[in-house]
PDB file of C-alpha atoms in Angstrom:
ATOM      1  CA  UNK Y   1     -35.121 -14.363  -9.403  1.00 33.00           C
ATOM      2  CA  UNK Y   2     -36.416 -13.992  -5.837  1.00 37.00           C
ATOM      3  CA  UNK Y   3     -37.910 -10.646  -4.860  1.00 37.00           C
ATOM      4  CA  UNK Y   4     -35.192 -10.061  -2.221  1.00 38.00           C
ATOM      5  CA  UNK Y   5     -32.480 -10.377  -4.865  1.00 39.00           C
ATOM      6  CA  UNK Y   6     -34.266  -7.873  -7.092  1.00 38.00           C
ATOM      7  CA  UNK Y   7     -34.408  -5.459  -4.177  1.00 38.00           C
ATOM      8  CA  UNK Y   8     -30.698  -5.861  -3.567  1.00 37.00           C
ATOM      9  CA  UNK Y   9     -29.922  -5.161  -7.209  1.00 40.00           C
ATOM     10  CA  UNK Y  10     -31.712  -1.817  -7.055  1.00 38.00           C
ATOM     11  CA  UNK Y  11     -29.271  -0.745  -4.326  1.00 41.00           C
ATOM     12  CA  UNK Y  12     -26.121  -1.728  -6.249  1.00 42.00           C
ATOM     13  CA  UNK Y  13     -24.661   1.417  -7.806  1.00 53.00           C
ATOM     14  CA  UNK Y  14     -21.269   0.367  -9.178  1.00 58.00           C
ATOM     15  CA  UNK Y  15     -21.075  -1.633 -12.454  1.00 67.00           C
ATOM     16  CA  UNK Y  16     -19.691  -5.153 -12.028  1.00 70.00           C
ATOM     17  CA  UNK Y  17     -16.552  -4.307 -14.020  1.00 64.00           C
ATOM     18  CA  UNK Y  18     -15.625  -1.585 -11.509  1.00 78.00           C
ATOM     19  CA  UNK Y  19     -15.995  -3.689  -8.366  1.00 87.00           C
ATOM     20  CA  UNK Y  20     -12.498  -5.166  -8.657  1.00 89.00           C
ATOM     21  CA  UNK Y  21      -9.272  -3.213  -8.879  1.00 89.00           C
ATOM     22  CA  UNK Y  22      -6.942  -4.233 -11.768  1.00 89.00           C
ATOM     23  CA  UNK Y  23      -5.551  -7.733 -11.265  1.00 90.00           C
ATOM     24  CA  UNK Y  24      -7.869  -8.624  -8.373  1.00 92.00           C
ATOM     25  CA  UNK Y  25      -9.816 -11.879  -8.210  1.00 93.00           C
ATOM     26  CA  UNK Y  26     -12.597 -13.634  -6.338  1.00 94.00           C
ATOM     27  CA  UNK Y  27     -11.690 -16.958  -4.703  1.00 95.00           C
ATOM     28  CA  UNK Y  28     -14.201 -19.779  -4.347  1.00 94.00           C
ATOM     29  CA  UNK Y  29     -13.069 -22.196  -1.625  1.00 93.00           C
ATOM     30  CA  UNK Y  30     -15.388 -25.211  -1.601  1.00 91.00           C
ATOM     31  CA  UNK Y  31     -14.669 -28.955  -1.670  1.00 89.00           C
ATOM     32  CA  UNK Y  32     -17.658 -29.678  -3.912  1.00 90.00           C
ATOM     33  CA  UNK Y  33     -16.679 -29.214  -7.594  1.00 91.00           C
ATOM     34  CA  UNK Y  34     -20.364 -29.535  -8.487  1.00 90.00           C
ATOM     35  CA  UNK Y  35     -20.914 -26.164  -6.797  1.00 89.00           C
ATOM     36  CA  UNK Y  36     -17.488 -24.604  -7.226  1.00 90.00           C
ATOM     37  CA  UNK Y  37     -17.021 -24.928 -10.995  1.00 92.00           C
ATOM     38  CA  UNK Y  38     -20.503 -23.824 -12.159  1.00 93.00           C
ATOM     39  CA  UNK Y  39     -20.365 -20.873  -9.736  1.00 93.00           C
ATOM     40  CA  UNK Y  40     -16.982 -19.877 -11.175  1.00 93.00           C
ATOM     41  CA  UNK Y  41     -18.414 -19.944 -14.700  1.00 94.00           C
ATOM     42  CA  UNK Y  42     -21.466 -17.968 -13.557  1.00 93.00           C
ATOM     43  CA  UNK Y  43     -19.412 -15.200 -11.916  1.00 93.00           C
ATOM     44  CA  UNK Y  44     -17.002 -15.022 -14.863  1.00 92.00           C
ATOM     45  CA  UNK Y  45     -20.018 -14.574 -17.169  1.00 91.00           C
ATOM     46  CA  UNK Y  46     -20.793 -11.469 -15.074  1.00 90.00           C
ATOM     47  CA  UNK Y  47     -17.327  -9.999 -15.641  1.00 89.00           C
ATOM     48  CA  UNK Y  48     -15.607 -11.119 -12.428  1.00 92.00           C
ATOM     49  CA  UNK Y  49     -12.207 -12.848 -12.407  1.00 92.00           C
ATOM     50  CA  UNK Y  50     -12.422 -16.044 -10.349  1.00 93.00           C
ATOM     51  CA  UNK Y  51     -10.020 -18.656  -8.936  1.00 93.00           C
ATOM     52  CA  UNK Y  52     -11.287 -21.886  -7.350  1.00 92.00           C
ATOM     53  CA  UNK Y  53      -9.792 -24.109  -4.662  1.00 92.00           C
ATOM     54  CA  UNK Y  54     -11.086 -27.328  -3.108  1.00 91.00           C
ATOM     55  CA  UNK Y  55      -8.881 -27.317  -0.010  1.00 91.00           C
ATOM     56  CA  UNK Y  56      -7.853 -24.703   2.552  1.00 90.00           C
ATOM     57  CA  UNK Y  57      -4.189 -25.602   2.037  1.00 90.00           C
ATOM     58  CA  UNK Y  58      -4.391 -24.917  -1.708  1.00 90.00           C
ATOM     59  CA  UNK Y  59      -6.218 -21.649  -1.071  1.00 91.00           C
ATOM     60  CA  UNK Y  60      -3.623 -20.403   1.430  1.00 91.00           C
ATOM     61  CA  UNK Y  61      -0.909 -20.961  -1.172  1.00 89.00           C
ATOM     62  CA  UNK Y  62      -2.911 -18.949  -3.718  1.00 88.00           C
ATOM     63  CA  UNK Y  63      -3.645 -16.227  -1.158  1.00 88.00           C
ATOM     64  CA  UNK Y  64       0.072 -15.370  -0.974  1.00 87.00           C
ATOM     65  CA  UNK Y  65      -0.251 -13.825  -4.441  1.00 84.00           C
ATOM     66  CA  UNK Y  66      -2.030 -10.873  -2.768  1.00 77.00           C
ATOM     67  CA  UNK Y  67      -4.595 -10.511  -5.560  1.00 89.00           C
ATOM     68  CA  UNK Y  68      -7.705 -11.579  -3.628  1.00 92.00           C
ATOM     69  CA  UNK Y  69     -10.576  -9.118  -3.292  1.00 94.00           C
ATOM     70  CA  UNK Y  70     -13.238 -11.490  -1.949  1.00 95.00           C
ATOM     71  CA  UNK Y  71     -13.411 -15.087  -0.746  1.00 95.00           C
ATOM     72  CA  UNK Y  72     -16.490 -17.289  -0.955  1.00 94.00           C
ATOM     73  CA  UNK Y  73     -15.579 -19.662   1.875  1.00 92.00           C
ATOM     74  CA  UNK Y  74     -17.274 -22.974   2.582  1.00 90.00           C
ATOM     75  CA  UNK Y  75     -17.324 -23.889   6.274  1.00 88.00           C
ATOM     76  CA  UNK Y  76     -17.099 -27.657   5.691  1.00 84.00           C
ATOM     77  CA  UNK Y  77     -13.668 -28.046   4.095  1.00 87.00           C
ATOM     78  CA  UNK Y  78     -11.920 -31.446   4.275  1.00 87.00           C
ATOM     79  CA  UNK Y  79      -8.559 -30.259   5.679  1.00 88.00           C
ATOM     80  CA  UNK Y  80      -9.564 -27.235   7.805  1.00 87.00           C
ATOM     81  CA  UNK Y  81     -12.838 -25.953   9.208  1.00 82.00           C
ATOM     82  CA  UNK Y  82     -13.942 -22.763   7.460  1.00 86.00           C
ATOM     83  CA  UNK Y  83     -14.448 -21.040  10.816  1.00 85.00           C
ATOM     84  CA  UNK Y  84     -10.814 -21.818  11.646  1.00 88.00           C
ATOM     85  CA  UNK Y  85      -9.610 -20.493   8.295  1.00 90.00           C
ATOM     86  CA  UNK Y  86     -11.645 -17.271   8.555  1.00 91.00           C
ATOM     87  CA  UNK Y  87      -9.465 -15.566  11.243  1.00 90.00           C
ATOM     88  CA  UNK Y  88      -6.341 -16.376   9.221  1.00 90.00           C
ATOM     89  CA  UNK Y  89      -7.786 -14.468   6.266  1.00 92.00           C
ATOM     90  CA  UNK Y  90      -9.046 -11.552   8.350  1.00 90.00           C
ATOM     91  CA  UNK Y  91      -5.782 -11.125  10.298  1.00 90.00           C
ATOM     92  CA  UNK Y  92      -3.384 -11.658   7.404  1.00 90.00           C
ATOM     93  CA  UNK Y  93      -5.438  -9.940   4.692  1.00 92.00           C
ATOM     94  CA  UNK Y  94      -7.758  -7.387   6.352  1.00 91.00           C
ATOM     95  CA  UNK Y  95      -8.745  -5.781   3.033  1.00 92.00           C
ATOM     96  CA  UNK Y  96     -10.163  -9.032   1.642  1.00 94.00           C
ATOM     97  CA  UNK Y  97     -13.939  -9.421   1.914  1.00 94.00           C
ATOM     98  CA  UNK Y  98     -15.244 -12.826   3.044  1.00 95.00           C
ATOM     99  CA  UNK Y  99     -18.660 -14.407   2.446  1.00 94.00           C
ATOM    100  CA  UNK Y 100     -19.265 -17.689   4.294  1.00 91.00           C
ATOM    101  CA  UNK Y 101     -21.109 -20.606   2.689  1.00 88.00           C
ATOM    102  CA  UNK Y 102     -22.554 -23.458   4.729  1.00 82.00           C
ATOM    103  CA  UNK Y 103     -24.978 -26.306   4.383  1.00 75.00           C
ATOM    104  CA  UNK Y 104     -26.419 -25.586   7.831  1.00 69.00           C
ATOM    105  CA  UNK Y 105     -28.956 -22.801   8.278  1.00 66.00           C
ATOM    106  CA  UNK Y 106     -27.806 -21.955  11.789  1.00 70.00           C
ATOM    107  CA  UNK Y 107     -28.203 -18.350  12.962  1.00 75.00           C
ATOM    108  CA  UNK Y 108     -25.684 -18.899  15.763  1.00 79.00           C
ATOM    109  CA  UNK Y 109     -23.010 -20.019  13.292  1.00 79.00           C
ATOM    110  CA  UNK Y 110     -23.779 -17.022  11.077  1.00 80.00           C
ATOM    111  CA  UNK Y 111     -23.403 -14.572  13.970  1.00 84.00           C
ATOM    112  CA  UNK Y 112     -20.113 -16.196  15.029  1.00 84.00           C
ATOM    113  CA  UNK Y 113     -18.729 -15.815  11.502  1.00 86.00           C
ATOM    114  CA  UNK Y 114     -19.774 -12.159  11.298  1.00 87.00           C
ATOM    115  CA  UNK Y 115     -18.133 -11.512  14.681  1.00 87.00           C
ATOM    116  CA  UNK Y 116     -14.951 -13.154  13.397  1.00 87.00           C
ATOM    117  CA  UNK Y 117     -14.825 -10.719  10.475  1.00 90.00           C
ATOM    118  CA  UNK Y 118     -16.954 -12.227   7.693  1.00 91.00           C
ATOM    119  CA  UNK Y 119     -18.883  -9.711   5.608  1.00 92.00           C
ATOM    120  CA  UNK Y 120     -21.886 -11.943   4.981  1.00 92.00           C
ATOM    121  CA  UNK Y 121     -23.217 -15.473   5.320  1.00 88.00           C
ATOM    122  CA  UNK Y 122     -25.252 -17.687   2.984  1.00 89.00           C
ATOM    123  CA  UNK Y 123     -26.829 -21.057   3.758  1.00 85.00           C
ATOM    124  CA  UNK Y 124     -26.907 -23.755   1.082  1.00 82.00           C
ATOM    125  CA  UNK Y 125     -28.729 -24.490  -1.102  1.00 83.00           C
ATOM    126  CA  UNK Y 126     -28.466 -20.967  -2.470  1.00 84.00           C
ATOM    127  CA  UNK Y 127     -29.296 -19.609  -5.905  1.00 90.00           C
ATOM    128  CA  UNK Y 128     -26.408 -18.203  -7.932  1.00 91.00           C
ATOM    129  CA  UNK Y 129     -28.330 -14.966  -8.463  1.00 91.00           C
ATOM    130  CA  UNK Y 130     -28.471 -14.497  -4.706  1.00 92.00           C
ATOM    131  CA  UNK Y 131     -24.736 -15.185  -4.398  1.00 93.00           C
ATOM    132  CA  UNK Y 132     -24.055 -12.588  -7.101  1.00 92.00           C
ATOM    133  CA  UNK Y 133     -26.076  -9.958  -5.227  1.00 92.00           C
ATOM    134  CA  UNK Y 134     -24.205 -10.624  -1.962  1.00 93.00           C
ATOM    135  CA  UNK Y 135     -20.841 -10.661  -3.759  1.00 94.00           C
ATOM    136  CA  UNK Y 136     -21.527  -7.345  -5.484  1.00 92.00           C
ATOM    137  CA  UNK Y 137     -22.740  -5.800  -2.257  1.00 92.00           C
ATOM    138  CA  UNK Y 138     -19.597  -6.900  -0.356  1.00 93.00           C
ATOM    139  CA  UNK Y 139     -17.275  -5.790  -3.155  1.00 93.00           C
ATOM    140  CA  UNK Y 140     -18.937  -2.390  -3.435  1.00 91.00           C
ATOM    141  CA  UNK Y 141     -18.590  -1.819   0.318  1.00 91.00           C
ATOM    142  CA  UNK Y 142     -14.930  -2.902   0.164  1.00 92.00           C
ATOM    143  CA  UNK Y 143     -14.122  -0.644  -2.787  1.00 90.00           C
ATOM    144  CA  UNK Y 144     -15.722   2.392  -1.162  1.00 89.00           C
ATOM    145  CA  UNK Y 145     -13.709   1.772   2.035  1.00 91.00           C
ATOM    146  CA  UNK Y 146     -10.442   1.446   0.092  1.00 90.00           C
ATOM    147  CA  UNK Y 147     -11.143   4.510  -2.054  1.00 89.00           C
ATOM    148  CA  UNK Y 148     -11.985   6.529   1.061  1.00 88.00           C
ATOM    149  CA  UNK Y 149      -8.705   5.425   2.654  1.00 87.00           C
ATOM    150  CA  UNK Y 150      -6.714   6.374  -0.454  1.00 86.00           C
ATOM    151  CA  UNK Y 151      -8.481   9.752  -0.554  1.00 84.00           C
ATOM    152  CA  UNK Y 152      -7.452  10.544   3.021  1.00 81.00           C
ATOM    153  CA  UNK Y 153      -3.885   9.343   2.358  1.00 78.00           C
ATOM    154  CA  UNK Y 154      -3.713  11.666  -0.657  1.00 76.00           C
ATOM    155  CA  UNK Y 155      -4.957  14.552   1.485  1.00 75.00           C
ATOM    156  CA  UNK Y 156      -2.265  13.851   4.083  1.00 74.00           C
ATOM    157  CA  UNK Y 157       0.437  13.701   1.414  1.00 71.00           C
ATOM    158  CA  UNK Y 158      -0.764  16.936  -0.187  1.00 71.00           C
ATOM    159  CA  UNK Y 159      -0.796  18.687   3.199  1.00 74.00           C
ATOM    160  CA  UNK Y 160       2.721  17.438   3.954  1.00 69.00           C
ATOM    161  CA  UNK Y 161       4.079  18.627   0.593  1.00 69.00           C
ATOM    162  CA  UNK Y 162       2.421  22.034   0.842  1.00 72.00           C
ATOM    163  CA  UNK Y 163       3.790  22.446   4.357  1.00 72.00           C
ATOM    164  CA  UNK Y 164       7.245  21.378   3.201  1.00 67.00           C
ATOM    165  CA  UNK Y 165       7.259  23.850   0.288  1.00 68.00           C
ATOM    166  CA  UNK Y 166       6.019  26.651   2.525  1.00 71.00           C
ATOM    167  CA  UNK Y 167       8.676  26.117   5.161  1.00 69.00           C
ATOM    168  CA  UNK Y 168      11.419  25.769   2.550  1.00 65.00           C
ATOM    169  CA  UNK Y 169      10.318  28.979   0.837  1.00 70.00           C
ATOM    170  CA  UNK Y 170      10.350  30.805   4.176  1.00 70.00           C
ATOM    171  CA  UNK Y 171      13.835  29.461   4.829  1.00 64.00           C
ATOM    172  CA  UNK Y 172      15.122  30.484   1.397  1.00 61.00           C
ATOM    173  CA  UNK Y 173      13.476  33.922   1.387  1.00 64.00           C
ATOM    174  CA  UNK Y 174      16.653  35.473   2.701  1.00 62.00           C
ATOM    175  CA  UNK Y 175      19.163  37.570   0.755  1.00 52.00           C
ATOM    176  CA  UNK Y 176      22.152  35.706   2.176  1.00 58.00           C
ATOM    177  CA  UNK Y 177      22.194  32.146   3.416  1.00 64.00           C
ATOM    178  CA  UNK Y 178      25.062  30.656   5.358  1.00 68.00           C
ATOM    179  CA  UNK Y 179      26.588  27.322   4.365  1.00 65.00           C
ATOM    180  CA  UNK Y 180      24.905  25.702   7.339  1.00 64.00           C
ATOM    181  CA  UNK Y 181      21.511  27.059   6.280  1.00 72.00           C
ATOM    182  CA  UNK Y 182      22.010  25.860   2.704  1.00 76.00           C
ATOM    183  CA  UNK Y 183      22.855  22.401   4.053  1.00 77.00           C
ATOM    184  CA  UNK Y 184      19.666  22.487   6.110  1.00 75.00           C
ATOM    185  CA  UNK Y 185      17.658  23.177   2.951  1.00 77.00           C
ATOM    186  CA  UNK Y 186      19.359  20.263   1.183  1.00 81.00           C
ATOM    187  CA  UNK Y 187      18.607  18.032   4.145  1.00 76.00           C
ATOM    188  CA  UNK Y 188      14.986  19.162   4.132  1.00 77.00           C
ATOM    189  CA  UNK Y 189      14.641  18.157   0.476  1.00 78.00           C
ATOM    190  CA  UNK Y 190      16.096  14.719   1.239  1.00 79.00           C
ATOM    191  CA  UNK Y 191      13.691  14.317   4.166  1.00 75.00           C
ATOM    192  CA  UNK Y 192      10.807  15.184   1.847  1.00 71.00           C
ATOM    193  CA  UNK Y 193      11.935  12.464  -0.577  1.00 71.00           C
ATOM    194  CA  UNK Y 194      12.163   9.807   2.135  1.00 71.00           C
ATOM    195  CA  UNK Y 195       9.061  10.888   4.066  1.00 66.00           C
ATOM    196  CA  UNK Y 196       6.110   8.543   4.305  1.00 59.00           C
ATOM    197  CA  UNK Y 197       3.934  11.287   2.796  1.00 54.00           C
ATOM    198  CA  UNK Y 198       6.562  12.034   0.146  1.00 50.00           C
ATOM    199  CA  UNK Y 199       8.131   9.616  -2.329  1.00 51.00           C
ATOM    200  CA  UNK Y 200       8.671   7.029   0.431  1.00 59.00           C
ATOM    201  CA  UNK Y 201      12.200   6.037  -0.572  1.00 62.00           C
ATOM    202  CA  UNK Y 202      14.162   4.364   2.229  1.00 72.00           C
ATOM    203  CA  UNK Y 203      17.261   6.426   1.435  1.00 79.00           C
ATOM    204  CA  UNK Y 204      18.227   9.482  -0.582  1.00 84.00           C
ATOM    205  CA  UNK Y 205      21.510  11.261  -1.256  1.00 89.00           C
ATOM    206  CA  UNK Y 206      22.743  14.516  -2.778  1.00 90.00           C
ATOM    207  CA  UNK Y 207      25.696  14.792  -5.151  1.00 93.00           C
ATOM    208  CA  UNK Y 208      27.046  18.101  -6.486  1.00 92.00           C
ATOM    209  CA  UNK Y 209      29.545  19.106  -9.160  1.00 94.00           C
ATOM    210  CA  UNK Y 210      32.771  20.607  -7.836  1.00 91.00           C
ATOM    211  CA  UNK Y 211      33.814  24.224  -8.533  1.00 89.00           C
ATOM    212  CA  UNK Y 212      35.855  23.200 -11.582  1.00 90.00           C
ATOM    213  CA  UNK Y 213      33.012  21.070 -12.915  1.00 90.00           C
ATOM    214  CA  UNK Y 214      35.378  18.102 -13.214  1.00 93.00           C
ATOM    215  CA  UNK Y 215      33.795  15.739 -10.691  1.00 94.00           C
ATOM    216  CA  UNK Y 216      30.393  14.896  -9.295  1.00 94.00           C
ATOM    217  CA  UNK Y 217      30.932  14.364  -5.578  1.00 94.00           C
ATOM    218  CA  UNK Y 218      28.677  13.008  -2.874  1.00 93.00           C
ATOM    219  CA  UNK Y 219      27.698  15.674  -0.356  1.00 89.00           C
ATOM    220  CA  UNK Y 220      25.197  14.171   2.047  1.00 86.00           C
ATOM    221  CA  UNK Y 221      22.788  11.285   2.499  1.00 85.00           C
ATOM    222  CA  UNK Y 222      19.803  10.483   4.607  1.00 78.00           C
ATOM    223  CA  UNK Y 223      18.526   7.056   5.503  1.00 74.00           C
ATOM    224  CA  UNK Y 224      18.925   4.157   7.911  1.00 72.00           C
ATOM    225  CA  UNK Y 225      21.528   1.421   7.831  1.00 69.00           C
ATOM    226  CA  UNK Y 226      18.695  -1.124   7.614  1.00 66.00           C
ATOM    227  CA  UNK Y 227      15.093  -1.166   6.400  1.00 61.00           C
ATOM    228  CA  UNK Y 228      13.770  -2.082   9.843  1.00 63.00           C
ATOM    229  CA  UNK Y 229      15.245   1.094  11.299  1.00 65.00           C
ATOM    230  CA  UNK Y 230      13.407   3.187   8.699  1.00 59.00           C
ATOM    231  CA  UNK Y 231       9.962   1.923   9.672  1.00 60.00           C
ATOM    232  CA  UNK Y 232      10.657   2.265  13.364  1.00 65.00           C
ATOM    233  CA  UNK Y 233      12.047   5.797  13.125  1.00 62.00           C
ATOM    234  CA  UNK Y 234       9.284   7.061  10.846  1.00 59.00           C
ATOM    235  CA  UNK Y 235       6.716   5.602  13.204  1.00 64.00           C
ATOM    236  CA  UNK Y 236       8.299   7.423  16.146  1.00 64.00           C
ATOM    237  CA  UNK Y 237       8.425  10.703  14.226  1.00 60.00           C
ATOM    238  CA  UNK Y 238       4.781  10.484  13.186  1.00 62.00           C
ATOM    239  CA  UNK Y 239       3.676   9.749  16.756  1.00 65.00           C
ATOM    240  CA  UNK Y 240       5.283  13.008  17.920  1.00 66.00           C
ATOM    241  CA  UNK Y 241       3.097  15.107  15.590  1.00 65.00           C
ATOM    242  CA  UNK Y 242       5.962  17.422  14.551  1.00 62.00           C
ATOM    243  CA  UNK Y 243       5.962  19.983  11.757  1.00 63.00           C
ATOM    244  CA  UNK Y 244       8.224  19.544   8.771  1.00 62.00           C
ATOM    245  CA  UNK Y 245      11.254  21.490  10.009  1.00 65.00           C
ATOM    246  CA  UNK Y 246      11.043  19.705  13.380  1.00 69.00           C
ATOM    247  CA  UNK Y 247      11.288  16.430  11.466  1.00 67.00           C
ATOM    248  CA  UNK Y 248      14.311  17.758   9.565  1.00 67.00           C
ATOM    249  CA  UNK Y 249      16.086  18.604  12.819  1.00 67.00           C
ATOM    250  CA  UNK Y 250      15.146  15.227  14.307  1.00 66.00           C
ATOM    251  CA  UNK Y 251      16.561  13.466  11.269  1.00 63.00           C
ATOM    252  CA  UNK Y 252      19.814  15.364  11.628  1.00 61.00           C
ATOM    253  CA  UNK Y 253      20.182  13.820  15.056  1.00 62.00           C
ATOM    254  CA  UNK Y 254      18.985  10.356  14.036  1.00 58.00           C
ATOM    255  CA  UNK Y 255      19.955   9.519  10.468  1.00 52.00           C
ATOM    256  CA  UNK Y 256      22.321  12.151   9.191  1.00 50.00           C
ATOM    257  CA  UNK Y 257      25.500  11.977  11.224  1.00 53.00           C
ATOM    258  CA  UNK Y 258      29.110  11.362  10.267  1.00 50.00           C
ATOM    259  CA  UNK Y 259      29.009   7.793  11.594  1.00 57.00           C
ATOM    260  CA  UNK Y 260      25.937   6.824   9.601  1.00 73.00           C
ATOM    261  CA  UNK Y 261      26.944   4.135   7.101  1.00 80.00           C
ATOM    262  CA  UNK Y 262      24.874   5.550   4.229  1.00 82.00           C
ATOM    263  CA  UNK Y 263      26.245   9.056   4.777  1.00 82.00           C
ATOM    264  CA  UNK Y 264      29.825   7.748   4.981  1.00 85.00           C
ATOM    265  CA  UNK Y 265      29.525   5.822   1.716  1.00 89.00           C
ATOM    266  CA  UNK Y 266      27.980   8.735  -0.189  1.00 90.00           C
ATOM    267  CA  UNK Y 267      30.726  11.134   0.918  1.00 89.00           C
ATOM    268  CA  UNK Y 268      33.256   8.779  -0.708  1.00 92.00           C
ATOM    269  CA  UNK Y 269      31.431   9.108  -4.037  1.00 93.00           C
ATOM    270  CA  UNK Y 270      33.364  10.776  -6.847  1.00 94.00           C
ATOM    271  CA  UNK Y 271      32.526  10.447 -10.542  1.00 94.00           C
ATOM    272  CA  UNK Y 272      34.456  12.153 -13.341  1.00 95.00           C
ATOM    273  CA  UNK Y 273      32.320  14.349 -15.563  1.00 94.00           C
ATOM    274  CA  UNK Y 274      34.045  12.762 -18.559  1.00 93.00           C
ATOM    275  CA  UNK Y 275      32.482   9.393 -17.638  1.00 93.00           C
ATOM    276  CA  UNK Y 276      29.405  10.004 -19.770  1.00 88.00           C
ATOM    277  CA  UNK Y 277      28.224   6.377 -19.385  1.00 91.00           C
ATOM    278  CA  UNK Y 278      27.854   6.714 -15.623  1.00 94.00           C
ATOM    279  CA  UNK Y 279      24.168   6.746 -14.725  1.00 93.00           C
ATOM    280  CA  UNK Y 280      24.517   9.815 -12.466  1.00 93.00           C
ATOM    281  CA  UNK Y 281      26.413  11.852 -15.063  1.00 93.00           C
ATOM    282  CA  UNK Y 282      23.984  10.782 -17.760  1.00 92.00           C
ATOM    283  CA  UNK Y 283      20.969  11.712 -15.648  1.00 92.00           C
ATOM    284  CA  UNK Y 284      22.448  15.134 -14.789  1.00 90.00           C
ATOM    285  CA  UNK Y 285      23.405  15.929 -18.374  1.00 89.00           C
ATOM    286  CA  UNK Y 286      20.074  14.856 -19.837  1.00 91.00           C
ATOM    287  CA  UNK Y 287      18.162  16.385 -16.910  1.00 90.00           C
ATOM    288  CA  UNK Y 288      15.916  13.350 -16.520  1.00 89.00           C
ATOM    289  CA  UNK Y 289      15.391  10.465 -14.136  1.00 86.00           C
ATOM    290  CA  UNK Y 290      16.757   7.054 -15.095  1.00 86.00           C
TER     291      UNK Y 290
END
């Protein structure tokens, strides 16, 4: 093994088995089966799941499966230039690492590929050991970026939930609550369920048993009439940098009105307690989610 490869290996900290998330694969896109197939076998021998493709068209079909972690991309493909395919990968799948392979040792081409979003560049002929080092290096960088992103998302969700619980506890820390205030608390819980930092459901509704405990009746709902509205409205709310109760009040004006289709449907809901096969009655009686 060349000295440079040995030096690279000393800097790799994550074991090969941990470089891919569950179900992820490496894609080799090269029109030469004499390179593609042995390289696939070599990488699989090192614990990496690999899929091979000889044409850009075949690869793009495979890429729709959303299981790609890294692409080894040959520039000289028969149906599409690798430099043309590269932006399609970067724009459509920004979390996929890309290593370019070419038979031309051209620094200008390498720089162009890096500028277009490739993570690295190798000129053929190249030893498989060297490819493995570059692949591991790119995958490690990608995994650290994704784990850092997930860490910050978890922090944001935790902050949102703590803030929600605090503001709800302040609201409920009163000896007597009016009906309007109780409804506000219910609405706040529904907002927390649908929030981007919460459970991220598009819609949520509340049903309560009547005073005689004979019927389960719909009380209120929160959510858009269409999925597109949900993304747009949540984006607008997040851009305003509001606290939790501000969001609750904003939702009351936006989602939760008498004319809202979801709210109207839920308020028509009525299920007899005796209907023990109904999923809502069953869930309430057994005190579990279904």
